[in-house]
Backbone as a printed PyTorch tensor [residue, N CA C, xyz], in Angstrom:
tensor([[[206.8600,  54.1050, 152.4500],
         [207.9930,  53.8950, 151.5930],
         [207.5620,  53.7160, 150.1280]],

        [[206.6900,  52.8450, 150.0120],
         [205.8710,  52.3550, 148.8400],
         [205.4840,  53.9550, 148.2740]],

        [[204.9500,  54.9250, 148.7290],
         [204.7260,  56.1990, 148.2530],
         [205.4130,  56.8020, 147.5980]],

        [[206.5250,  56.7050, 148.5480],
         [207.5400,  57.4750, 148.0240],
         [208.3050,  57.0090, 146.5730]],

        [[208.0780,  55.8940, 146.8970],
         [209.0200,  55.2290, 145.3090],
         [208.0160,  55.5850, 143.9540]],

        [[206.4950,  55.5390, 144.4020],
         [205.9660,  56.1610, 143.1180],
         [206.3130,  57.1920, 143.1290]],

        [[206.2480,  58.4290, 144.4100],
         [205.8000,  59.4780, 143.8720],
         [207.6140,  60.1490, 143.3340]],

        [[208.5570,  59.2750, 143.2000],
         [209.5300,  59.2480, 142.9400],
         [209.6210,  59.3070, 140.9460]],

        [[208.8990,  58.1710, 140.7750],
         [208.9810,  57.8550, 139.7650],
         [207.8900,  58.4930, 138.7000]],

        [[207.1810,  59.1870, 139.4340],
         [206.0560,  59.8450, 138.6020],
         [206.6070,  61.3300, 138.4380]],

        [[207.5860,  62.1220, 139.3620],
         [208.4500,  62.5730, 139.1720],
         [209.4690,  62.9160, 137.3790]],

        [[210.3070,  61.8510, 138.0610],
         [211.0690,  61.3980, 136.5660],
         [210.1840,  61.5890, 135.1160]],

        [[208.9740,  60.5010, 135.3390],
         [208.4580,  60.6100, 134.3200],
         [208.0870,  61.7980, 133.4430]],

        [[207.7520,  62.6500, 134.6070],
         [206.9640,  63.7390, 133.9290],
         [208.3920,  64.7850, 133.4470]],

        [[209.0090,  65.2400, 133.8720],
         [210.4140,  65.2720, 133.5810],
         [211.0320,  65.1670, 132.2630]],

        [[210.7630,  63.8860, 131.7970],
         [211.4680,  63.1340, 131.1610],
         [210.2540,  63.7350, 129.5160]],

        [[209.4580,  64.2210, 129.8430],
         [207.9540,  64.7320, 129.1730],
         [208.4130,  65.9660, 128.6510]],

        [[208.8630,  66.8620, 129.7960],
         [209.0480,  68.3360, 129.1970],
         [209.7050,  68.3130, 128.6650]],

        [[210.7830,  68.0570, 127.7180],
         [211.8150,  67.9750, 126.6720],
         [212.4540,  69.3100, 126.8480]],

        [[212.1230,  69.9000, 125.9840],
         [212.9750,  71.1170, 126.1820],
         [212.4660,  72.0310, 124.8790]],

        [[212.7490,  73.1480, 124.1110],
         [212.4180,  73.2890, 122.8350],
         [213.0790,  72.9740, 121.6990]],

        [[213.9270,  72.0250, 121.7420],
         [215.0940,  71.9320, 120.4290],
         [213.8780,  70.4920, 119.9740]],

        [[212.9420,  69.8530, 120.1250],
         [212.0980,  68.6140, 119.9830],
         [210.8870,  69.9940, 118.4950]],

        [[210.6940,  71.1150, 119.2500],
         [209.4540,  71.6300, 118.4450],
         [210.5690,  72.3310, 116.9770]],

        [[211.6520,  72.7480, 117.7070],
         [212.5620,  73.0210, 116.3560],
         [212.5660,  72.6760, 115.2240]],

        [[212.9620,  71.1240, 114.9300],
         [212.9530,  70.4430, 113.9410],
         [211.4170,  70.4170, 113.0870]],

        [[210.0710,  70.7000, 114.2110],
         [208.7570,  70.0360, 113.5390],
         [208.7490,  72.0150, 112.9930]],

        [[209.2110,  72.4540, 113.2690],
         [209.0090,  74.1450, 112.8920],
         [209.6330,  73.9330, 111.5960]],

        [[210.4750,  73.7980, 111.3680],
         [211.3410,  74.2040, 110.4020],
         [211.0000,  73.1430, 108.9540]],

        [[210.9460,  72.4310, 109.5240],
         [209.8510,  71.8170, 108.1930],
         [208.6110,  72.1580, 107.9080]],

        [[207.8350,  72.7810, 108.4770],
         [206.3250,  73.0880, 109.0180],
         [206.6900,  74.7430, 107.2610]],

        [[207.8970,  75.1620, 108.2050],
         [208.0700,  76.5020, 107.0440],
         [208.6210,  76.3210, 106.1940]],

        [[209.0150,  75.1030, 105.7990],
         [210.0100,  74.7790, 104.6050],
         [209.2100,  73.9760, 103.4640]],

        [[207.5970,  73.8410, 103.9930],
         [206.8760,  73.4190, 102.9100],
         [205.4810,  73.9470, 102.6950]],

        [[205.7610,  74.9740, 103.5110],
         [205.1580,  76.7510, 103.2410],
         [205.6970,  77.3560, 102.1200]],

        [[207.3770,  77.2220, 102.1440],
         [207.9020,  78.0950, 101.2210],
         [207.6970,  77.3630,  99.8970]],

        [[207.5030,  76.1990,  99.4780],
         [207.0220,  75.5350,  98.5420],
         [206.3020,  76.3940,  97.6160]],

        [[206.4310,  76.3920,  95.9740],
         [205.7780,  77.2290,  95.5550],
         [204.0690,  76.4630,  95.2250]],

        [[203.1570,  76.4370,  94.9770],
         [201.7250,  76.2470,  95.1830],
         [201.4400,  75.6250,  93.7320]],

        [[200.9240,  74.0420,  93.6690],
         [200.8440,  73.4020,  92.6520],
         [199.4410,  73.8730,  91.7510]],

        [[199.8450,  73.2790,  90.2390],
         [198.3840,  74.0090,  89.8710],
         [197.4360,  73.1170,  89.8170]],

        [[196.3280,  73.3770,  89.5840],
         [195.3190,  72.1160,  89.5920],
         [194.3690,  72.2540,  88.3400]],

        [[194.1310,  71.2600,  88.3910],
         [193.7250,  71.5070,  86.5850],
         [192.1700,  71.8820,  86.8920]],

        [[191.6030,  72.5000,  85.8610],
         [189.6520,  72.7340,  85.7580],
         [188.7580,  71.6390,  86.1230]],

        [[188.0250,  71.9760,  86.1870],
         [187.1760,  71.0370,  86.3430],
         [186.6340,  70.3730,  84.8110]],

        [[186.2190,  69.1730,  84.4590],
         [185.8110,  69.0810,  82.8800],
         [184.9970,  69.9140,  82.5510]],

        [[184.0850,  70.3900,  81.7420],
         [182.8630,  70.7110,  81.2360],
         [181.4350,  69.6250,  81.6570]],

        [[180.7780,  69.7690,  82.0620],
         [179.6420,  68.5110,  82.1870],
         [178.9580,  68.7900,  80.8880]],

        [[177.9950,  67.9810,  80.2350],
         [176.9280,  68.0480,  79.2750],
         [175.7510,  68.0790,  79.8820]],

        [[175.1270,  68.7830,  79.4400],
         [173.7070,  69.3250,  80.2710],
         [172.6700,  67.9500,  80.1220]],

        [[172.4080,  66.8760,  81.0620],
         [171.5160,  65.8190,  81.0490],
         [170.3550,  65.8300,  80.6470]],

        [[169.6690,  65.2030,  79.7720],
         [168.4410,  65.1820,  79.2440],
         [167.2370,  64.2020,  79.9540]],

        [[166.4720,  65.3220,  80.1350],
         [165.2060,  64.4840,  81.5740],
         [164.4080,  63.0500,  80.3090]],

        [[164.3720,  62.2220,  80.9650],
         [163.2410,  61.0930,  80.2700],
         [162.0890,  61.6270,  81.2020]],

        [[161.1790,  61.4180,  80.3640],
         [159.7810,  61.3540,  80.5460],
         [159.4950,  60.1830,  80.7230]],

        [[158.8070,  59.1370,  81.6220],
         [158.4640,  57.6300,  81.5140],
         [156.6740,  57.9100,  81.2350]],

        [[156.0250,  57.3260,  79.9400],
         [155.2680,  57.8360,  79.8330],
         [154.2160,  55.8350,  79.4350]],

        [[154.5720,  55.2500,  80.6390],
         [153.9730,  54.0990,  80.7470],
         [152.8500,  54.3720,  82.2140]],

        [[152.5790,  54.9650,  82.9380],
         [151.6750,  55.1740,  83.9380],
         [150.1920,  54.4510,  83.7880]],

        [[149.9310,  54.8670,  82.6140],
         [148.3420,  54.5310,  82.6630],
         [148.2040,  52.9260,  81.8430]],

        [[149.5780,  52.1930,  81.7400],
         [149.4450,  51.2900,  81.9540],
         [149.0350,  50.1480,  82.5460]],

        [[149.3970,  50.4240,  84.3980],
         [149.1280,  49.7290,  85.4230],
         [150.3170,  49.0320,  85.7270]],

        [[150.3610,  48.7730,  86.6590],
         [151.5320,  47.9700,  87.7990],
         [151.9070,  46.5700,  86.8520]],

        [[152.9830,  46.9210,  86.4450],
         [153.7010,  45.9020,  85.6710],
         [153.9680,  44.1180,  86.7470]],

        [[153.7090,  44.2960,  88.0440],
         [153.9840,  43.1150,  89.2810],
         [152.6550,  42.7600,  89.4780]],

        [[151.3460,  42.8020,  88.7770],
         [150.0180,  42.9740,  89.4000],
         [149.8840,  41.9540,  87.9430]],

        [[149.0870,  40.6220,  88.1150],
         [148.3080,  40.1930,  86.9960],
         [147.1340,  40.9370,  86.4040]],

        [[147.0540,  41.4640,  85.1740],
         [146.3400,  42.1360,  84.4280],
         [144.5620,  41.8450,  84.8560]],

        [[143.8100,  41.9540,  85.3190],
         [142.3070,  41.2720,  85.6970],
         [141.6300,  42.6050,  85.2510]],

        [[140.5750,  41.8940,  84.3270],
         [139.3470,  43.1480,  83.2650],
         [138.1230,  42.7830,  84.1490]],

        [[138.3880,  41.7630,  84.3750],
         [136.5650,  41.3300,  85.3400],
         [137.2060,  40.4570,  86.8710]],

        [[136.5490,  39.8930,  87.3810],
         [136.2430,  39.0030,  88.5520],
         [136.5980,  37.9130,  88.0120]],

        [[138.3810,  37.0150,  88.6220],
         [138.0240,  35.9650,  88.0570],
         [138.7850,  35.7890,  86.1810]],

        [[138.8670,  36.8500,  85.7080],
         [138.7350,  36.5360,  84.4530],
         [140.3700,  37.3720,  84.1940]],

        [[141.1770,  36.7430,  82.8930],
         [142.4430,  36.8580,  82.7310],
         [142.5590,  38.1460,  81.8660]],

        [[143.9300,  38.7690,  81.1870],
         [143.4870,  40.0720,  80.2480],
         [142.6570,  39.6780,  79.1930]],

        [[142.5750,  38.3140,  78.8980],
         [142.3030,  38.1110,  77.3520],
         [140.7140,  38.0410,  77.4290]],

        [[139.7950,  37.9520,  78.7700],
         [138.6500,  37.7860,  78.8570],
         [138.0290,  36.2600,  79.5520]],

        [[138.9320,  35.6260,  79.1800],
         [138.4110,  34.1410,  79.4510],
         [139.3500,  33.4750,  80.3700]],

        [[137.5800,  32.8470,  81.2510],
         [137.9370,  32.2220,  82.6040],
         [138.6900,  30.2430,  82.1460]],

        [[139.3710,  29.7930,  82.5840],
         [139.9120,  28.7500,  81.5970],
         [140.0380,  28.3360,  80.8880]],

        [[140.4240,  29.5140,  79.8390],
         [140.5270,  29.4910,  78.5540],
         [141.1920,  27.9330,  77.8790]],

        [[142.0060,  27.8680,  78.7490],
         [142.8320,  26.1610,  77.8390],
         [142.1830,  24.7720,  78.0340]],

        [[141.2250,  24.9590,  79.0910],
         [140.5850,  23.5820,  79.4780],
         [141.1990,  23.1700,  80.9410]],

        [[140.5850,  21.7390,  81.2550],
         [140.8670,  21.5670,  82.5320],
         [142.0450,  19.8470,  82.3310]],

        [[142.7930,  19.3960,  82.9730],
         [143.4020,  18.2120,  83.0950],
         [142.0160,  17.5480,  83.8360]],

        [[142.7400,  16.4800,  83.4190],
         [142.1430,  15.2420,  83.9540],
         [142.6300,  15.0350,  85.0920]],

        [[142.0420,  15.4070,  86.1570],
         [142.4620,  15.1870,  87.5020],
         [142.1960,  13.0850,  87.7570]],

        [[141.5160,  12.9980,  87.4660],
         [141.1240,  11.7190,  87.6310],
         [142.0150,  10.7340,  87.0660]],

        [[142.5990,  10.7360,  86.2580],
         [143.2100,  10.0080,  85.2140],
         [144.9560,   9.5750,  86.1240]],

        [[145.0590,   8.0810,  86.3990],
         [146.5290,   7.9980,  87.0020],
         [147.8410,   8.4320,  85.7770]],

        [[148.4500,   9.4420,  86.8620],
         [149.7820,   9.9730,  85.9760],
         [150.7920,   8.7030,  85.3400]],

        [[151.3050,   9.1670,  84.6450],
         [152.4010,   8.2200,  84.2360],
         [153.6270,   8.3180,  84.5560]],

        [[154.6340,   7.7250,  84.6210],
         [155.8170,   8.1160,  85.0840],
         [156.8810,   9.0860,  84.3720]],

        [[156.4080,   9.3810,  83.2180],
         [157.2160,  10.7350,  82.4070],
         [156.7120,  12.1040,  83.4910]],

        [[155.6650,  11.7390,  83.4050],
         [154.8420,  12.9130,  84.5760],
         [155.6210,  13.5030,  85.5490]],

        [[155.9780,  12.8430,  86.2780],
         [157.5160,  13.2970,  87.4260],
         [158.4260,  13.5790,  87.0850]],

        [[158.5950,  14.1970,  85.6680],
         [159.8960,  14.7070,  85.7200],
         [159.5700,  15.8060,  84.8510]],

        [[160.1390,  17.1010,  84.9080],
         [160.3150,  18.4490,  84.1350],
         [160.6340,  18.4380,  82.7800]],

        [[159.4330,  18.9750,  82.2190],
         [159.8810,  18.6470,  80.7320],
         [161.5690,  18.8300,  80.0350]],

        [[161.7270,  19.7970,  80.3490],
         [163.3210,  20.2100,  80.6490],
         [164.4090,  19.4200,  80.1950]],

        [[164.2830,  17.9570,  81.5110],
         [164.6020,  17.1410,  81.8760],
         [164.8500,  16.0890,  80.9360]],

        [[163.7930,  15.7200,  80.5200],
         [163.3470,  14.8990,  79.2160],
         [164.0930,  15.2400,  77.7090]],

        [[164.5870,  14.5090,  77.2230],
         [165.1380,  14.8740,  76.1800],
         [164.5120,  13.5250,  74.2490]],

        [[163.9920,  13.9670,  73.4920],
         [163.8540,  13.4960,  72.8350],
         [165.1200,  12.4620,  72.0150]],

        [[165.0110,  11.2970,  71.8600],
         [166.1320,  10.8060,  71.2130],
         [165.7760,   9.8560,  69.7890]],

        [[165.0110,   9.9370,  69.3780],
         [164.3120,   8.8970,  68.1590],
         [162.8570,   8.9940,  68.2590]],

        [[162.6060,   8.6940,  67.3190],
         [161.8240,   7.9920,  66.7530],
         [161.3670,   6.3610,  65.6350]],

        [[159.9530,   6.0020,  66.1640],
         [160.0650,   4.4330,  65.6870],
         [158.2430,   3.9930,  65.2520]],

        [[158.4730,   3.5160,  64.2940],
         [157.2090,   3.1610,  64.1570],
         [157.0760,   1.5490,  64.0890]],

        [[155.9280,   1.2710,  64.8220],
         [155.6480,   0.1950,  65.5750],
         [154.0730,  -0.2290,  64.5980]],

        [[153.5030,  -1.4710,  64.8750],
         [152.4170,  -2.2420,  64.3380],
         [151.5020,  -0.9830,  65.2340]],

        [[151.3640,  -0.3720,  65.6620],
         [150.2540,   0.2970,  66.4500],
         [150.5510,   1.7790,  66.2780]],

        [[151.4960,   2.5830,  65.3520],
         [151.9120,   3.4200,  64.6030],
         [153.2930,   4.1480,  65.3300]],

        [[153.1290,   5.2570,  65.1360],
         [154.0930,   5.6040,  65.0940],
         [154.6890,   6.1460,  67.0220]],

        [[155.4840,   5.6080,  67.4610],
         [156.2790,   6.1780,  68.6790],
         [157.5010,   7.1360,  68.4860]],

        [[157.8540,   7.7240,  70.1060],
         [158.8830,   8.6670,  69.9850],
         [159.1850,   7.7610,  71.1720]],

        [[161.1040,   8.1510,  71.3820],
         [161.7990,   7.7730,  72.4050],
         [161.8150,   8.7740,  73.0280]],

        [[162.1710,   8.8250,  74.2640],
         [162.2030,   9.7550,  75.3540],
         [163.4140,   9.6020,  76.8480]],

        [[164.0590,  10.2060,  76.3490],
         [165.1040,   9.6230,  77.8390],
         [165.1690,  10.8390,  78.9640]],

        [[165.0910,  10.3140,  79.8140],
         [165.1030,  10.9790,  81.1090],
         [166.4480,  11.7190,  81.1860]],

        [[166.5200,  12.1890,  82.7070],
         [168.0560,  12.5640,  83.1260],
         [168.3880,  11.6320,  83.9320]],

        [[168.3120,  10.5400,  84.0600],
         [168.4480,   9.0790,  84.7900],
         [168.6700,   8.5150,  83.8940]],

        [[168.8430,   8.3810,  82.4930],
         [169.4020,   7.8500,  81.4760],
         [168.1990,   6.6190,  80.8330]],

        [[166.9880,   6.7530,  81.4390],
         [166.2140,   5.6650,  80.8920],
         [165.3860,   6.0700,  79.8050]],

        [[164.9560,   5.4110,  79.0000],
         [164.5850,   5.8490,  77.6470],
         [163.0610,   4.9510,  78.1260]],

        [[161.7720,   5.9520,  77.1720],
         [160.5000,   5.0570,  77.3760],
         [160.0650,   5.5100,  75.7580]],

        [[159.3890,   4.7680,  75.2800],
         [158.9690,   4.4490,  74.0920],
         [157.1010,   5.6220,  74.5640]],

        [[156.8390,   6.3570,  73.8490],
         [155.5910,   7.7580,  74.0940],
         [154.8700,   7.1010,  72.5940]],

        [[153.5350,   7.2750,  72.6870],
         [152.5800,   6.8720,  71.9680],
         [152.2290,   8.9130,  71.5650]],

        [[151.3340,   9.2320,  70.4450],
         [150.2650,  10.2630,  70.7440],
         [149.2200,   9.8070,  71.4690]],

        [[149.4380,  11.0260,  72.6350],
         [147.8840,  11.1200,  73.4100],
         [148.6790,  10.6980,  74.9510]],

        [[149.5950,  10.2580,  74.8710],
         [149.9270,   9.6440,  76.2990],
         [150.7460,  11.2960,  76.9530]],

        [[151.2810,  11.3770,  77.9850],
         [151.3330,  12.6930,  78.8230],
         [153.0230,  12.7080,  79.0900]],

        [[153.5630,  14.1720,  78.8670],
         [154.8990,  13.8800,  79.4650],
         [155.0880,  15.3880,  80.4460]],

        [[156.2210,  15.0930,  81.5030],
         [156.6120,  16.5200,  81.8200],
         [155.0960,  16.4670,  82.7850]],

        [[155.5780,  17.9000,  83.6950],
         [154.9720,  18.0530,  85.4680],
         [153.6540,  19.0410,  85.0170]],

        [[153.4860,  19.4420,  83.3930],
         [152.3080,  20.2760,  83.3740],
         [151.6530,  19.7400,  82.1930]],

        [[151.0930,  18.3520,  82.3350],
         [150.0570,  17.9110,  81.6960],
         [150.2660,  18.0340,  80.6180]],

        [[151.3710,  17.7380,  79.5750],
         [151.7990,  17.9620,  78.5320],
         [151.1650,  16.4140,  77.7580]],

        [[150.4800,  16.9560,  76.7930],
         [149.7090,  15.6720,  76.1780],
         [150.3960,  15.8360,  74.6730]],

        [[151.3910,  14.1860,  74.3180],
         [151.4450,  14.1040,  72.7170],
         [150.7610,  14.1640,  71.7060]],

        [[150.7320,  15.6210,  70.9060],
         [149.9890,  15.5880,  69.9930],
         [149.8160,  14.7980,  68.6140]],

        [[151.3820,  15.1540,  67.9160],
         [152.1080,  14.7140,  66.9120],
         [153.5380,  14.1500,  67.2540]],

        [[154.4100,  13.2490,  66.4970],
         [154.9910,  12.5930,  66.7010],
         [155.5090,  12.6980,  65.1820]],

        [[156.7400,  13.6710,  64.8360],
         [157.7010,  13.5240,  63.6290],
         [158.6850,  13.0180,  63.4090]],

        [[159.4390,  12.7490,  62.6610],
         [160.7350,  12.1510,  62.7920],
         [161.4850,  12.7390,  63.7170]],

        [[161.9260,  13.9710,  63.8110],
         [162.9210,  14.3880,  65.0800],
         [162.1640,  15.8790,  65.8280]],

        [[160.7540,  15.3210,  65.9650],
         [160.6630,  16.0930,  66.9360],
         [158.7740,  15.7000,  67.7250]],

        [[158.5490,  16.0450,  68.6020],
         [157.2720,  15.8020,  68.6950],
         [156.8290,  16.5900,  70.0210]],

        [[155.2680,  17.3070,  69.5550],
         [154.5610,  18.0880,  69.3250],
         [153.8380,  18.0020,  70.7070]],

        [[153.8440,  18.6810,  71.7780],
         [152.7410,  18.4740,  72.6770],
         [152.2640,  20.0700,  72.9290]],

        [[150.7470,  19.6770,  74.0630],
         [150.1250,  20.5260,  74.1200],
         [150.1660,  20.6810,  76.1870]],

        [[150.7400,  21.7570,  76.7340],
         [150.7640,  21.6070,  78.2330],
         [149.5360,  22.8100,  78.6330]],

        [[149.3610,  21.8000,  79.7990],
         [147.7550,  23.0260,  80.5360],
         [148.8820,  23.6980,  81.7530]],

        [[149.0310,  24.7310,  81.7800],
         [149.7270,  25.5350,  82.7070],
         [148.7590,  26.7780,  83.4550]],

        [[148.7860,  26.5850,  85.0410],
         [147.7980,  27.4850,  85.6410],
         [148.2170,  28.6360,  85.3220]],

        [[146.5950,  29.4220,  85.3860],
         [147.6010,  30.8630,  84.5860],
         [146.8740,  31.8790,  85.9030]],

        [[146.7640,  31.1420,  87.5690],
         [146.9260,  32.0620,  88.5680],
         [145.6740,  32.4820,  88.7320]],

        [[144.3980,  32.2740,  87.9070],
         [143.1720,  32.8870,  88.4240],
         [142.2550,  31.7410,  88.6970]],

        [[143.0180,  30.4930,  88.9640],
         [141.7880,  29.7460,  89.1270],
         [141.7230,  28.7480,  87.6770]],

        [[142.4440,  29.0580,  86.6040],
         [141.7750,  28.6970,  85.4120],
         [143.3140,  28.0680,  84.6550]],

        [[143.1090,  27.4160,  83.0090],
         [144.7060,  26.7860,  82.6920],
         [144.8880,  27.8600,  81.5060]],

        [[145.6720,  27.7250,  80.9980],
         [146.4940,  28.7910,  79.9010],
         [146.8340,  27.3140,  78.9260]],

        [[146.6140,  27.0390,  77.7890],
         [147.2670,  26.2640,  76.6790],
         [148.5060,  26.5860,  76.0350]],

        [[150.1040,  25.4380,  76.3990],
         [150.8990,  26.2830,  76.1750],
         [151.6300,  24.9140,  75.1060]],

        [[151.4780,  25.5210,  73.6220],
         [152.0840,  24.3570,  72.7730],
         [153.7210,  24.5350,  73.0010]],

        [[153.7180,  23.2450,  73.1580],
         [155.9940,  22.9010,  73.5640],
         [155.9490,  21.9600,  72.3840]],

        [[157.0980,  22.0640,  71.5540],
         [158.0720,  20.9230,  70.9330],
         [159.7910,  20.6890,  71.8540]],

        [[159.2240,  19.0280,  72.0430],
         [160.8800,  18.4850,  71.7670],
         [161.4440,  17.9000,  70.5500]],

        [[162.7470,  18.5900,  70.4380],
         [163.3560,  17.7850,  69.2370],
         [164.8680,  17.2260,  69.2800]],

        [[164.8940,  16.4220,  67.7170],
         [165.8920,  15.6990,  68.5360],
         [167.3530,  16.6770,  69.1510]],

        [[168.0580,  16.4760,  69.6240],
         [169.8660,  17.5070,  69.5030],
         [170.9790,  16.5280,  68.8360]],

        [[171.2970,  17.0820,  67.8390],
         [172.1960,  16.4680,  67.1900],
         [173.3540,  16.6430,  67.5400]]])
């Protein structure tokens, strides 16, 4: 019985599928009614300008990602630690831990033992810097000490083993 009621209904369905041709009529007659359309124009293409080749004529330079090395050991300029060495031995101070960056100059003051600079952190604490004492994470030693600005000298590794001498001023910001 169960058979029969599908094969009843699969029947119908298919039936119900063949339509008839008045369904393709309508898709015809539009199909030729935008045939008969007359044919739009389309514009040119632009002109291009004929591109001009670069020559890159840096090759015998060397690999711009490669540190420059003339010898074993030794930097472009020739010399193996050229800036000197830190005092490994010597206990850091607490300007030391923080990025020169960080540090911001705010005064200056001269004292019975000469002349100081102020120095405030990004923690808002201010320390009174002598010349010769160290600020900032690369061995930055006070050279000079001016009214609104003062003068150090930082040892920065320069990757072969050896330091690079790199003079920084802070000054004040008004």
């Amino acid at each position: 019985m169960l058979r029969l009621l599908i094969g009843g209904a699969m029947g119908v369905l298919l039936a119900a599928c063949g339509g008839g041709e008045h369904i393709d009529d309508d898709l015809n007659a539009y199909v030729e009614s935008v045939k008969a359309r007359p044919a739009g124009k389309i514009e040119p293409l632009p002109n291009l300008e004929a591109f001009e080749r670069f020559q890159y004529a840096a090759g015998n330079l060397g690999d711009p990602f490669k540190p420059s090395i003339t010898g074993k050991g030794m930097s472009a300029s020739g010399k193996k630690g050229a800036g000197g060495q830190p005092d490994m031995s010597r206990e850091r101070g607490r300007l030391e831990s923080f990025p020169l960056d960080s540090l911001r100059l705010v005064g200056s003051m001269m004292g019975p033992n000469g002349k100081f600079a102020l120095i405030r952190t990004n923690q808002n604490e201010v320390f009174r810097v002598g010349v010769g004492e160290y600020l900032g994470q690369n061995y930055g030693k006070v050279l000079r000490i001016a009214e609104k600005k003062v003068e150090l000298l930082e040892l920065i590794p320069d990757g072969l083993g050896g330091w690079e001498e790199h003079p920084t001023t802070l000054e004040v910001n008004e």
